[in-house]
mmCIF file of C-alpha atoms and ligand atoms in Angstrom:
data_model
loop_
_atom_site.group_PDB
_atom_site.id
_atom_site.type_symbol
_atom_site.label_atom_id
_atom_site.label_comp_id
_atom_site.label_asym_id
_atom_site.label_seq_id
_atom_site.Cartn_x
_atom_site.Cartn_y
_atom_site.Cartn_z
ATOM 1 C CA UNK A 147 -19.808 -3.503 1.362
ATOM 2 C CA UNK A 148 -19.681 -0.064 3.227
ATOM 3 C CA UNK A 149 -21.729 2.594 2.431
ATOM 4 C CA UNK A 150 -21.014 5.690 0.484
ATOM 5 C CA UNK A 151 -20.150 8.219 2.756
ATOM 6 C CA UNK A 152 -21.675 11.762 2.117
ATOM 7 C CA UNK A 153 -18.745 14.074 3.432
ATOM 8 C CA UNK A 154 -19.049 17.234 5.181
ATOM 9 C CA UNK A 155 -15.573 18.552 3.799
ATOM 10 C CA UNK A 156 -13.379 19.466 6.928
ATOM 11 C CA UNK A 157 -9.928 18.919 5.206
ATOM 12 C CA UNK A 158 -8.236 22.287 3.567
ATOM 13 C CA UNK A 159 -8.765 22.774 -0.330
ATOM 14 C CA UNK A 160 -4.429 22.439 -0.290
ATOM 15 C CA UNK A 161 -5.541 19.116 1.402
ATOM 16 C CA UNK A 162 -7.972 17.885 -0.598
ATOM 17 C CA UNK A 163 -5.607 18.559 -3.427
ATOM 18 C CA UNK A 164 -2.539 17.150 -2.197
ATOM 19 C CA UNK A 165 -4.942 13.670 -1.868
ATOM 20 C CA UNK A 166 -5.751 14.468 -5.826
ATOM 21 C CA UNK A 167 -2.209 14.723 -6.588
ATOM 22 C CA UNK A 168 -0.770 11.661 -4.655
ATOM 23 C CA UNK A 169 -3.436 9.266 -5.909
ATOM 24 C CA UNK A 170 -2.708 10.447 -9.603
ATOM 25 C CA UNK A 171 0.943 10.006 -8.998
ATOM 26 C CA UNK A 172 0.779 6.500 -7.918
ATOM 27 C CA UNK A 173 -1.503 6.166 -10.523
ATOM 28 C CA UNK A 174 0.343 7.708 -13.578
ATOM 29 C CA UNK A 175 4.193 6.277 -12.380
ATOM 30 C CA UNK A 176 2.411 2.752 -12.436
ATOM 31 C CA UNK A 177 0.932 3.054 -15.621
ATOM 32 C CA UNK A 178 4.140 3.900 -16.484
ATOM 33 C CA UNK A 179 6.068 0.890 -15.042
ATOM 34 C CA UNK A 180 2.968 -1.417 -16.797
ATOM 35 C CA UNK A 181 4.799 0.010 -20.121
ATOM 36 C CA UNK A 182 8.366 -0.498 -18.696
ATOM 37 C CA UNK A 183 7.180 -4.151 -18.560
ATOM 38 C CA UNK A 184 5.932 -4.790 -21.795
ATOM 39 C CA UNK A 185 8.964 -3.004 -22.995
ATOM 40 C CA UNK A 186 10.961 -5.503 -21.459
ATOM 41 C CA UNK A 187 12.802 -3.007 -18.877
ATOM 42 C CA UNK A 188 11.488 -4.859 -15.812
ATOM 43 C CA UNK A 189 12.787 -8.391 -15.097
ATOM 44 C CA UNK A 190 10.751 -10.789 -12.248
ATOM 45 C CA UNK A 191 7.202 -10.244 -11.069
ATOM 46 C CA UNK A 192 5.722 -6.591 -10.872
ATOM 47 C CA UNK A 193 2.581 -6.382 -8.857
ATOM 48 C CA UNK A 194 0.603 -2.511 -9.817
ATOM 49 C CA UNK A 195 -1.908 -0.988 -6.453
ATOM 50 C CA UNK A 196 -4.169 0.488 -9.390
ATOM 51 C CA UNK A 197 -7.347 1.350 -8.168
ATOM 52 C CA UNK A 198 -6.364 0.766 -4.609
ATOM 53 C CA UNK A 199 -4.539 4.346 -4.279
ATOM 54 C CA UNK A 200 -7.188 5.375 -1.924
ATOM 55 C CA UNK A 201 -6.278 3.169 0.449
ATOM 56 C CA UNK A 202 -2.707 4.242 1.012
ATOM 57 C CA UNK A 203 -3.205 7.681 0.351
ATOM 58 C CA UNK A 204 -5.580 7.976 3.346
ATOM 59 C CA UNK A 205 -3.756 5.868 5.946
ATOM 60 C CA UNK A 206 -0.377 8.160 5.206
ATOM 61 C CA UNK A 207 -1.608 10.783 5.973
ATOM 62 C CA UNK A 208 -2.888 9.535 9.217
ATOM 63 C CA UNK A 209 0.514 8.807 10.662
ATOM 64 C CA UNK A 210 3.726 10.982 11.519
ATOM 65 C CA UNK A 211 5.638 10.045 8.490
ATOM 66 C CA UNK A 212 9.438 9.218 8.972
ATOM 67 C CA UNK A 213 8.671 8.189 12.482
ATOM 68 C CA UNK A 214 5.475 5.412 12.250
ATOM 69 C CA UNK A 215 6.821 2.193 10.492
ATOM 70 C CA UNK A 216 5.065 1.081 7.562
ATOM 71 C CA UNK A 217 5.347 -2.325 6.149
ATOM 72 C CA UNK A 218 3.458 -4.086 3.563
ATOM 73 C CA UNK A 219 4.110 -7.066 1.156
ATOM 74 C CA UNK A 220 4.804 -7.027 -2.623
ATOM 75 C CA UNK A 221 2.433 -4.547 -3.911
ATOM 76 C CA UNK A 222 4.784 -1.638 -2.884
ATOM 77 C CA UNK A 223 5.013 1.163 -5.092
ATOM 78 C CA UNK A 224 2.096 3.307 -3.576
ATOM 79 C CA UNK A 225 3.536 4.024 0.155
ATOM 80 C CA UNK A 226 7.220 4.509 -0.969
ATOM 81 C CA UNK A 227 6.031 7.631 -3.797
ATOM 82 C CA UNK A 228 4.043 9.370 -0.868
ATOM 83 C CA UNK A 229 6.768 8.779 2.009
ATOM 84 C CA UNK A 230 8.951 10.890 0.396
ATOM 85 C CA UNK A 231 11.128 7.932 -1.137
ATOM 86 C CA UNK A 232 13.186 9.161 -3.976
ATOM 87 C CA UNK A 233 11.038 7.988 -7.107
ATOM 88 C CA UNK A 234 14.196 7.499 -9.301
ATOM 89 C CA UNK A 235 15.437 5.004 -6.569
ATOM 90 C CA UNK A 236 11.949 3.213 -6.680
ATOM 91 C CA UNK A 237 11.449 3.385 -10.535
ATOM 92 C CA UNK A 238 15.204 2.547 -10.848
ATOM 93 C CA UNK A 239 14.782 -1.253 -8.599
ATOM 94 C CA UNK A 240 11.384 -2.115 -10.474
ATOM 95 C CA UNK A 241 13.951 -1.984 -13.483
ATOM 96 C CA UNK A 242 16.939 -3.502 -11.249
ATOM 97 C CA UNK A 243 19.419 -0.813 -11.782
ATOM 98 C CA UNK A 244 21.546 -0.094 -9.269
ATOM 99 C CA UNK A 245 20.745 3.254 -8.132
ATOM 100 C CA UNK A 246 17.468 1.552 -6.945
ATOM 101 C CA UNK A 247 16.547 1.225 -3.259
ATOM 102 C CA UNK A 248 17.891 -2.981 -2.860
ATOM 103 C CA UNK A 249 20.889 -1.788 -5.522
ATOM 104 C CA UNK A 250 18.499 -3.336 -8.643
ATOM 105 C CA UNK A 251 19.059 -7.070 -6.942
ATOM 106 C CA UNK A 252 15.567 -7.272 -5.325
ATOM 107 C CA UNK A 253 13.405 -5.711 -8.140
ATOM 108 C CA UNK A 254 9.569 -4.519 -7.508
ATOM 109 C CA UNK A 255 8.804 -6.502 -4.536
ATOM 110 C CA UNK A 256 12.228 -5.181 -2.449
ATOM 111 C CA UNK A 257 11.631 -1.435 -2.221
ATOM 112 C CA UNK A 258 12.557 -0.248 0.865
ATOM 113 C CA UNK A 259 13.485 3.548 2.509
ATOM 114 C CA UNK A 260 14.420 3.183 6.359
ATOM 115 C CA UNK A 261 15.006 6.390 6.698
ATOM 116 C CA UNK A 262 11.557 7.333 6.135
ATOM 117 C CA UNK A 263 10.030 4.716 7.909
ATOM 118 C CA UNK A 264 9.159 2.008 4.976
ATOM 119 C CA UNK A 265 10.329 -1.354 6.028
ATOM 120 C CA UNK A 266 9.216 -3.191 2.738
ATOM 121 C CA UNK A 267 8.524 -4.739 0.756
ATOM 122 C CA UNK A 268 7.983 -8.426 1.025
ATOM 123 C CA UNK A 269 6.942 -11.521 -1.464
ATOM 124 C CA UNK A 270 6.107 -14.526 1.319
ATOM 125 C CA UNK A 271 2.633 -14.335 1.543
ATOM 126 C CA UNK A 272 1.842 -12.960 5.400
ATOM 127 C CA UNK A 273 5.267 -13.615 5.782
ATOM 128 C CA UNK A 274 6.004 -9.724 6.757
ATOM 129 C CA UNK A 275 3.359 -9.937 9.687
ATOM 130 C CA UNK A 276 5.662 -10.575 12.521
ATOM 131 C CA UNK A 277 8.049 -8.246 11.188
ATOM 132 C CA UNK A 278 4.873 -5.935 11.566
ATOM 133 C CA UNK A 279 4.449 -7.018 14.875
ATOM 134 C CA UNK A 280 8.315 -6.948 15.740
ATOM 135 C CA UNK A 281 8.450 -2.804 14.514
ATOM 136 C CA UNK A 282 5.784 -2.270 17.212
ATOM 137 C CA UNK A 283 7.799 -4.373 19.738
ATOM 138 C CA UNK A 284 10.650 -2.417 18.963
ATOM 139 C CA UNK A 285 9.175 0.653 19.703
ATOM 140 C CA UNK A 286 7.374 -0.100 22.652
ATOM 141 C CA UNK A 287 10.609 -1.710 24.007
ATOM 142 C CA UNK A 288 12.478 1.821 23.769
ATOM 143 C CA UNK A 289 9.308 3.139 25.126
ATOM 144 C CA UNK A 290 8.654 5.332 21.966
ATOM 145 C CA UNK A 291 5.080 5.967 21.062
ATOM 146 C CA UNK A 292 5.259 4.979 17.322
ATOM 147 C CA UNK A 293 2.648 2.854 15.660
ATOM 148 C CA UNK A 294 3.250 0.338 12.678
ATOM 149 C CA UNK A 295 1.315 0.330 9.705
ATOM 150 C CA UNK A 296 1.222 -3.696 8.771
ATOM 151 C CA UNK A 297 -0.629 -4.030 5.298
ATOM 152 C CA UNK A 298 -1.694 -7.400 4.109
ATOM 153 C CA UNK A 299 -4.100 -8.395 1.322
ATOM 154 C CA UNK A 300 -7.205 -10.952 1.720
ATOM 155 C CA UNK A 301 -5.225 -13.423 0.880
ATOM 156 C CA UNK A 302 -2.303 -13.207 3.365
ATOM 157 C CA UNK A 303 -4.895 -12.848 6.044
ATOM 158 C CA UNK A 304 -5.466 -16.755 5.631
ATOM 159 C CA UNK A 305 -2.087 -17.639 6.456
ATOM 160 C CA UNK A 306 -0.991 -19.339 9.505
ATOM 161 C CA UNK A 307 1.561 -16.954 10.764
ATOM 162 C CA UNK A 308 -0.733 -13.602 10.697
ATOM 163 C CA UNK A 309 -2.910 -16.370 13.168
ATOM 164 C CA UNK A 310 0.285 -16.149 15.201
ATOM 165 C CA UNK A 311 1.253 -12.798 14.933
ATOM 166 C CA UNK A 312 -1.671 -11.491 16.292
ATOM 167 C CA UNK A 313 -1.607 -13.905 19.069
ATOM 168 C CA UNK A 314 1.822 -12.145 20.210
ATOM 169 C CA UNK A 315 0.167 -8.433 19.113
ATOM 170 C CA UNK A 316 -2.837 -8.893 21.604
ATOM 171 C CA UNK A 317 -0.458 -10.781 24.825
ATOM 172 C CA UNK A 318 2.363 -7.819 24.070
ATOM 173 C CA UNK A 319 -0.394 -5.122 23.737
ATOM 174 C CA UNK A 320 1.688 -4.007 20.846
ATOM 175 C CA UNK A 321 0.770 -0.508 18.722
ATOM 176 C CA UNK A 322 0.582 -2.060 15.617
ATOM 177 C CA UNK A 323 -2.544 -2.205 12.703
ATOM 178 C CA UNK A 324 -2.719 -5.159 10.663
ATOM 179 C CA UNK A 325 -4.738 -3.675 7.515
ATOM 180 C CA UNK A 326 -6.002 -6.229 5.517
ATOM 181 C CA UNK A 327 -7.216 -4.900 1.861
ATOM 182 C CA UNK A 328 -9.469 -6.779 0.809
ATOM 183 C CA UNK A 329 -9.061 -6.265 -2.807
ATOM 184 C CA UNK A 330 -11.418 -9.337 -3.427
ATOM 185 C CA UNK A 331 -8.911 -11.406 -4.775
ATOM 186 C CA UNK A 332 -6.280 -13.922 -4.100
ATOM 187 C CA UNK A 333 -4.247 -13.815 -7.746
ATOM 188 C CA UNK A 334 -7.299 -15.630 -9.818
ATOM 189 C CA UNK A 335 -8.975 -17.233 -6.336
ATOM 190 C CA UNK A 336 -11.634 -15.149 -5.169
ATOM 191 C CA UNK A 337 -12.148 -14.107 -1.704
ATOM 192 C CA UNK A 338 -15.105 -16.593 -1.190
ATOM 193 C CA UNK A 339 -13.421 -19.601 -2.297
ATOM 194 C CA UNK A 340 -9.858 -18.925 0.075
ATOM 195 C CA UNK A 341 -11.601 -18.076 2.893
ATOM 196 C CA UNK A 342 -13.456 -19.933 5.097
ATOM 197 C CA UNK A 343 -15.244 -16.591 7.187
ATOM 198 C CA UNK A 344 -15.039 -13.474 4.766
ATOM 199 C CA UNK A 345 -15.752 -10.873 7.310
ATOM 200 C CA UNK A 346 -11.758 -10.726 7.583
ATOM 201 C CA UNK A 347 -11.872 -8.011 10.239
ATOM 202 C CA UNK A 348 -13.279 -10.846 12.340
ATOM 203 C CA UNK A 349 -9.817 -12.224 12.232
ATOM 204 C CA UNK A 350 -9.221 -10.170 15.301
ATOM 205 C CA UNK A 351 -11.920 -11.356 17.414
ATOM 206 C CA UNK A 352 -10.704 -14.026 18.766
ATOM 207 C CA UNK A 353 -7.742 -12.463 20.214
ATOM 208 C CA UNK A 354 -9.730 -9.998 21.779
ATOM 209 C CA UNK A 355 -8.119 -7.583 19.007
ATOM 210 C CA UNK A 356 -10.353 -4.707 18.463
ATOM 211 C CA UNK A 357 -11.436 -4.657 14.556
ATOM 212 C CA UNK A 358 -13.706 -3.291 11.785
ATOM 213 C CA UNK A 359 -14.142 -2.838 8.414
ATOM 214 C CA UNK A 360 -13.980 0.333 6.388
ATOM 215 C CA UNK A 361 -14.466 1.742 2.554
ATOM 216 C CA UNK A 362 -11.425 1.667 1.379
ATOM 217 C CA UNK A 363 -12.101 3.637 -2.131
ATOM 218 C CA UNK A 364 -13.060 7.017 -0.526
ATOM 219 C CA UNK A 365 -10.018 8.625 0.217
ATOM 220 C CA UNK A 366 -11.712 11.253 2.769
ATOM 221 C CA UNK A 367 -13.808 8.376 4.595
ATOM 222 C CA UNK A 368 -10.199 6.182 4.625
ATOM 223 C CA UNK A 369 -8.597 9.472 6.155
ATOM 224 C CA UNK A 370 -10.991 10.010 8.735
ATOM 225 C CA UNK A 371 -11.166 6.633 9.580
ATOM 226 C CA UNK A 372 -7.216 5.926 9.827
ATOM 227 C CA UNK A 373 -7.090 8.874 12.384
ATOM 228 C CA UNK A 374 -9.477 7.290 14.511
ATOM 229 C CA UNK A 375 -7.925 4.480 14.466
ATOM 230 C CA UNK A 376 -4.196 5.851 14.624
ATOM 231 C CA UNK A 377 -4.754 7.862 17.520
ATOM 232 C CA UNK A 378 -6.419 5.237 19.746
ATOM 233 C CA UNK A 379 -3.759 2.653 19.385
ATOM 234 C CA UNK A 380 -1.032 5.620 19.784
ATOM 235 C CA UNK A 381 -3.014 6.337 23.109
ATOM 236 C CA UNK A 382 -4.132 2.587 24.191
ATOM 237 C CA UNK A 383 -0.945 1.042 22.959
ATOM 238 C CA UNK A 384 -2.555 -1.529 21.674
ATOM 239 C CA UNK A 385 -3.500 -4.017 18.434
ATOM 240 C CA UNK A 386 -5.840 -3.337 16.075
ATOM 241 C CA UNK A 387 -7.215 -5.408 12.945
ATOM 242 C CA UNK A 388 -9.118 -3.114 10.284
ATOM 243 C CA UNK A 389 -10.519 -4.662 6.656
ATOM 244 C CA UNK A 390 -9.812 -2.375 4.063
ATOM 245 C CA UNK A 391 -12.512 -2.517 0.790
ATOM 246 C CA UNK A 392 -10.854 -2.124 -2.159
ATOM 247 C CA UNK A 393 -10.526 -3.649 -5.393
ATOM 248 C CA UNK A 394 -7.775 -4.466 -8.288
ATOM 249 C CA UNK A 395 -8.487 -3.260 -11.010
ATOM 250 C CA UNK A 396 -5.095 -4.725 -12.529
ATOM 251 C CA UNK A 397 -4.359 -8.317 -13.300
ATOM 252 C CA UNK A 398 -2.891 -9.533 -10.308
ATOM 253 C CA UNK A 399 0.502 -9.192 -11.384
ATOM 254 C CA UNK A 400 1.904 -7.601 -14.695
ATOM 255 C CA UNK A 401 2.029 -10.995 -16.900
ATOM 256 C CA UNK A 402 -1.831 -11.619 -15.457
ATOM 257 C CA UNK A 403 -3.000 -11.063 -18.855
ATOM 258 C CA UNK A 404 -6.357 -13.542 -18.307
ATOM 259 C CA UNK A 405 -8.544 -11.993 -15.710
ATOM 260 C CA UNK A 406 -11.348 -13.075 -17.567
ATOM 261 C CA UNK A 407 -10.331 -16.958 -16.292
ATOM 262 C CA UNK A 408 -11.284 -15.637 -12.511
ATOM 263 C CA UNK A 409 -13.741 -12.364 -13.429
ATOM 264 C CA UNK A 410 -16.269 -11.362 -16.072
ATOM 265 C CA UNK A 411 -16.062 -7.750 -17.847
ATOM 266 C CA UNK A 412 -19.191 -6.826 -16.392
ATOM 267 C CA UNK A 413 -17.807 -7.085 -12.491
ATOM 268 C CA UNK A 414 -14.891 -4.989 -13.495
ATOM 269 C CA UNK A 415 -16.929 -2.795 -15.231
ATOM 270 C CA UNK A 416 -18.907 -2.426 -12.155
ATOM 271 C CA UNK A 417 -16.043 -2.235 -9.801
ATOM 272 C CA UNK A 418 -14.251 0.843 -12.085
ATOM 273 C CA UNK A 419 -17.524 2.825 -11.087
ATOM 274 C CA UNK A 420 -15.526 3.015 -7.864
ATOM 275 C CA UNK A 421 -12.438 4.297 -8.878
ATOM 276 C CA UNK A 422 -10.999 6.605 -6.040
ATOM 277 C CA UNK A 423 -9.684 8.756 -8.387
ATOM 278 C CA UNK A 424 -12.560 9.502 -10.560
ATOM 279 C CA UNK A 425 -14.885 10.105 -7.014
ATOM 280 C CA UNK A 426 -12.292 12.587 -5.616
ATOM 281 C CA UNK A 427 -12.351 14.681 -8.655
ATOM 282 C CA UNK A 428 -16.246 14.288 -8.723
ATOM 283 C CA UNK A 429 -15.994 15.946 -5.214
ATOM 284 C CA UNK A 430 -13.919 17.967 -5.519
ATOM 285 C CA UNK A 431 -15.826 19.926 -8.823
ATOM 286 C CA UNK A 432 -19.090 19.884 -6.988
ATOM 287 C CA UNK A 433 -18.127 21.342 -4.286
ATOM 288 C CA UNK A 434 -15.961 24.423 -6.301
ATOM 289 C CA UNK A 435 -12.505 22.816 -4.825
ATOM 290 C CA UNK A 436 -10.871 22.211 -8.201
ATOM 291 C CA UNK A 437 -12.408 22.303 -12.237
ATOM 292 C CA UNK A 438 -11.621 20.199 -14.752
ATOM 293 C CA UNK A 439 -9.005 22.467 -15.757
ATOM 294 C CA UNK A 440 -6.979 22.407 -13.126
ATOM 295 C CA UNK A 441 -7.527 19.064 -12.996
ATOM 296 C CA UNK A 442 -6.286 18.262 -16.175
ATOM 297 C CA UNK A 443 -3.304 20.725 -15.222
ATOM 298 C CA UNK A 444 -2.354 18.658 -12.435
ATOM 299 C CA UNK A 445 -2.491 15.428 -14.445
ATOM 300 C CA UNK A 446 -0.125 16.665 -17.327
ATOM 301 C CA UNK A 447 2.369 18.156 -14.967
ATOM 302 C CA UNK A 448 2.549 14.967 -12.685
ATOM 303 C CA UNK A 449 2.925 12.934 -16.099
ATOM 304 C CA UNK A 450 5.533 15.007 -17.019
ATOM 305 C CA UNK A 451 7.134 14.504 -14.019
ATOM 306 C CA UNK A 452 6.974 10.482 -14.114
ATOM 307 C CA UNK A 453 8.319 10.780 -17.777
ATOM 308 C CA UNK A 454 11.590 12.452 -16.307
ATOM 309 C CA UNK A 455 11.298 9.599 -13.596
ATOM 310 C CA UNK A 456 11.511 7.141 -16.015
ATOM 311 C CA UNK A 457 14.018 8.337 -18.231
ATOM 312 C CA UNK A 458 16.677 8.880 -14.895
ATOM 313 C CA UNK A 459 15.718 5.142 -14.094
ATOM 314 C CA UNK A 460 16.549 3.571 -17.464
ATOM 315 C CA UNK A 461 19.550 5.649 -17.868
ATOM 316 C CA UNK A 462 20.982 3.888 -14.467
ATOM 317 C CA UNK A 463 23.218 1.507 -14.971
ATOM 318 C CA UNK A 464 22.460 -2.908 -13.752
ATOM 319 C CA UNK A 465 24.452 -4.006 -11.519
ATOM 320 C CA UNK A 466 27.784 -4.709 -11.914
ATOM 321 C CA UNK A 467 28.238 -9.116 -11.981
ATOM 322 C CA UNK A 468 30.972 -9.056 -9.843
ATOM 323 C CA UNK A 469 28.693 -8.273 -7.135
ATOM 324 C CA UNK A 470 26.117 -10.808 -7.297
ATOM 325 C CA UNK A 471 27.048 -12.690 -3.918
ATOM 326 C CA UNK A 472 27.330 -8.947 -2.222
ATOM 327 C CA UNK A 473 24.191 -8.491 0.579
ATOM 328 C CA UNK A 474 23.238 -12.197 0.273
ATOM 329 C CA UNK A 475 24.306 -12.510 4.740
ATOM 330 C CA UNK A 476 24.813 -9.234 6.618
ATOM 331 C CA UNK A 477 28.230 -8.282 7.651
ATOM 332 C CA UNK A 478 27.337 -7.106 11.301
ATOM 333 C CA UNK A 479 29.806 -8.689 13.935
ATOM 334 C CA UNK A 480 27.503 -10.030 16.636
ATOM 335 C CA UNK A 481 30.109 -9.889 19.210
ATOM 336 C CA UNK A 482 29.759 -5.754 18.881
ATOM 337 C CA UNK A 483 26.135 -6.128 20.405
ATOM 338 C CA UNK A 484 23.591 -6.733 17.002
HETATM 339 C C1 TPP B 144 3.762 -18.327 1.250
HETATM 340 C C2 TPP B 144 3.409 -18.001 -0.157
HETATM 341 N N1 TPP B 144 2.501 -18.773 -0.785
HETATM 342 C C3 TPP B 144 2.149 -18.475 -2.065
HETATM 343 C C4 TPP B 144 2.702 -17.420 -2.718
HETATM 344 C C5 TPP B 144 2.271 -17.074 -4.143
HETATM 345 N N2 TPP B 144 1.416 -15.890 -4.125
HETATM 346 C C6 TPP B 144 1.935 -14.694 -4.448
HETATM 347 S S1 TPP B 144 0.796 -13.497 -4.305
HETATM 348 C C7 TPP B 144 -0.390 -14.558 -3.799
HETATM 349 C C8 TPP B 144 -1.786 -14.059 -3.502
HETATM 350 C C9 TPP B 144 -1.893 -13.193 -2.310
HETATM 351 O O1 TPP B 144 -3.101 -12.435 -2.350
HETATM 352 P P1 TPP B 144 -3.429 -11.301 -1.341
HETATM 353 O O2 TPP B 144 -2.829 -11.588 -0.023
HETATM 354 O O3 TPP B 144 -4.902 -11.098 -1.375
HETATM 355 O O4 TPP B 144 -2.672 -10.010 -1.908
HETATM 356 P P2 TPP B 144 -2.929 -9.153 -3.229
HETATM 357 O O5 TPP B 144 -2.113 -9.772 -4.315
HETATM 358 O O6 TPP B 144 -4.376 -9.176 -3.527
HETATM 359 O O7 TPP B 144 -2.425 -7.792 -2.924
HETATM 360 C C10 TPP B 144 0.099 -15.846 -3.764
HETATM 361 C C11 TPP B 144 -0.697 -17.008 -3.376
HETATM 362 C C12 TPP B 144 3.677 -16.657 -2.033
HETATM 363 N N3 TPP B 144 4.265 -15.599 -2.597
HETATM 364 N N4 TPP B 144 3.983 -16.942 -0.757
HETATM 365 MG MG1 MG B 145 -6.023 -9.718 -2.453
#
């Protein structure tokens, strides 16, 4: 596990909050889908990044946002709410209405914003890593200095096509980071009984990817880290593999109502000692950034705010039937060049 890190605090007090605020908004709108769900409002599988807000928070703002690709799989609330995604749009899909982001067809694992540079949104298991992979190729190819964001959980990292992807990565010297959060678990299979070598950042190695692993519940420490990193593969224009420590605090997906088969109490107990919410705001009082006051400010208006989100959602209409067979093939003529 990495070590606490004890910060010096370089970022601005408007920075420091701004990391407050989007953690508590991913935070607050996903609590708020969790009810959507038991309310029956959300159809299919709905997969919450509770207690892993750190991890998403920091690596955004590492990156030039609306020109870096981001991609992850089907845990994809977080990036889309701090990308500048319309959260109606977002809150509107989980319920499949059709003013969400797939037009309420592809539901809480389809979210996905182009124009700001979020590519998915994607329920195969690794199965978004060469898309990962093929973002970077695309901008090296038109000789643009992007970098792609590829996240993938513990889990995914087993699978044989991430093996292949960063084969391609490393020959291609492509600018993308694969970042695997290791959240500890694999649905109810823990990390030491699906993998065979759980130092996961060693899945790099043998491609002579550069890799580490980082603390992935300290939002500062992420930051600083995902700069580093950021800026060398901008520069080097190359891979690089980076294992993310987080943890779920959340069943694994919104009907995993028996953690208990997989995890005792205790361990989450343990685990909600590092919430990166709770050590922010722990920060951020001792060091006369923000009081509880102003904390508690921030949290009411930013639950107002998902309240309004939620009501615009459900007041979206579903889809209309008739267009059930619309967007299953694209309608792009291949002889005009795609
Ligand atoms: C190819 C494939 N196999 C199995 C599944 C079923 N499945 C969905 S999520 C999941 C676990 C993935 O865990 P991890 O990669 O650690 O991501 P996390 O849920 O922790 O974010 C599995 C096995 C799937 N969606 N795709
Ligand atoms: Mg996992």
């Amino acid at each position: 596990m990495a070590k606490q890190a004890q910060h010096e605090l370089t970022e601005s007090p408007a920075q420091l909050e701004q990391f407050y605020r989007e953690m508590l908004y991913i935070r607050r709108f996903e609590e708020k889908c969790n009810v959507a769900y038991r309310q029956g409002l959300v159809g299919g599988y709905m997969h919450v990044y509770i207690g892993m807000e750190a991890t998403a928070v920091g690596w955004n703002d590492a990156i030039k946002v609306g020109y870096d690709y981001v991609i992850t799989a089907y845990r994809d609330h977080a990036q889309p709410l701090i990308m500048g995604s319309d959260p109606v749009k977002v809150m509107a899909e989980i319920m499949g209405r059709k003013d969400g982001y797939s037009q309420g067809k592809g539901g809480s694992m389809h979210i996905y914003d182009v124009e700001n540079g979020f590519f998915g949104g994607w329920g195969i298991v690794g199965g978004h890593t060469p898309l990962g992979a093929g973002l970077a190729f695309a901008a090296k190819y038109r000789k643009e200095d992007r970098v792609a964001l590829c996240f993938l959980g513990d889990g995914a990292s087993n699978a044989g096509v991430f093996f292949e992807t960063l084969n391609m990565a490393a020959l291609w010297d492509l600018p993308v980071i694969f970042i695997i959060e290791n959240n500890e678990f694999a649905m109810g299979t823990r990390l030491e009984y699906h993998a065979a070598d759980t130092e996961l950042y060693k899945r790099g190695e043998p491609f002579g990817i550069k890799c580490e692993r980082v603390d992935g519940m300290d939002v500062l420490q992420v930051r600083k880290d995902a700069q580093r990193i950021v800026d060398w593969v901008r520069e080097n224009q190359k891979p690089y593999v980076v294992e993310i420590m987080n943890y779920r605090f959340a069943g694994h997906g919104a009907a995993d109502n028996d953690r208990q088969l997989y995890r005792t109490k205790e361990e989450e107990e343990e685990n909600e000692k590092r919430d990166p919410i709770a050590r922010l705001e722990k920060i951020l009082e001792e060091r006369n950034v923000m009081n509880r006051e102003k904390m508690e400010a921030i949290d009411e208006e930013i639950s107002e705010k998902v309240e309004e989100i939620y009501e615009a959602a459900v007041a979206s209409p579903h889809p209309d039937p008739s267009e059930v067979y619309d967007h299953v093939y694209c309608d792009m003529e291949p002889e005009k060049g795609h």
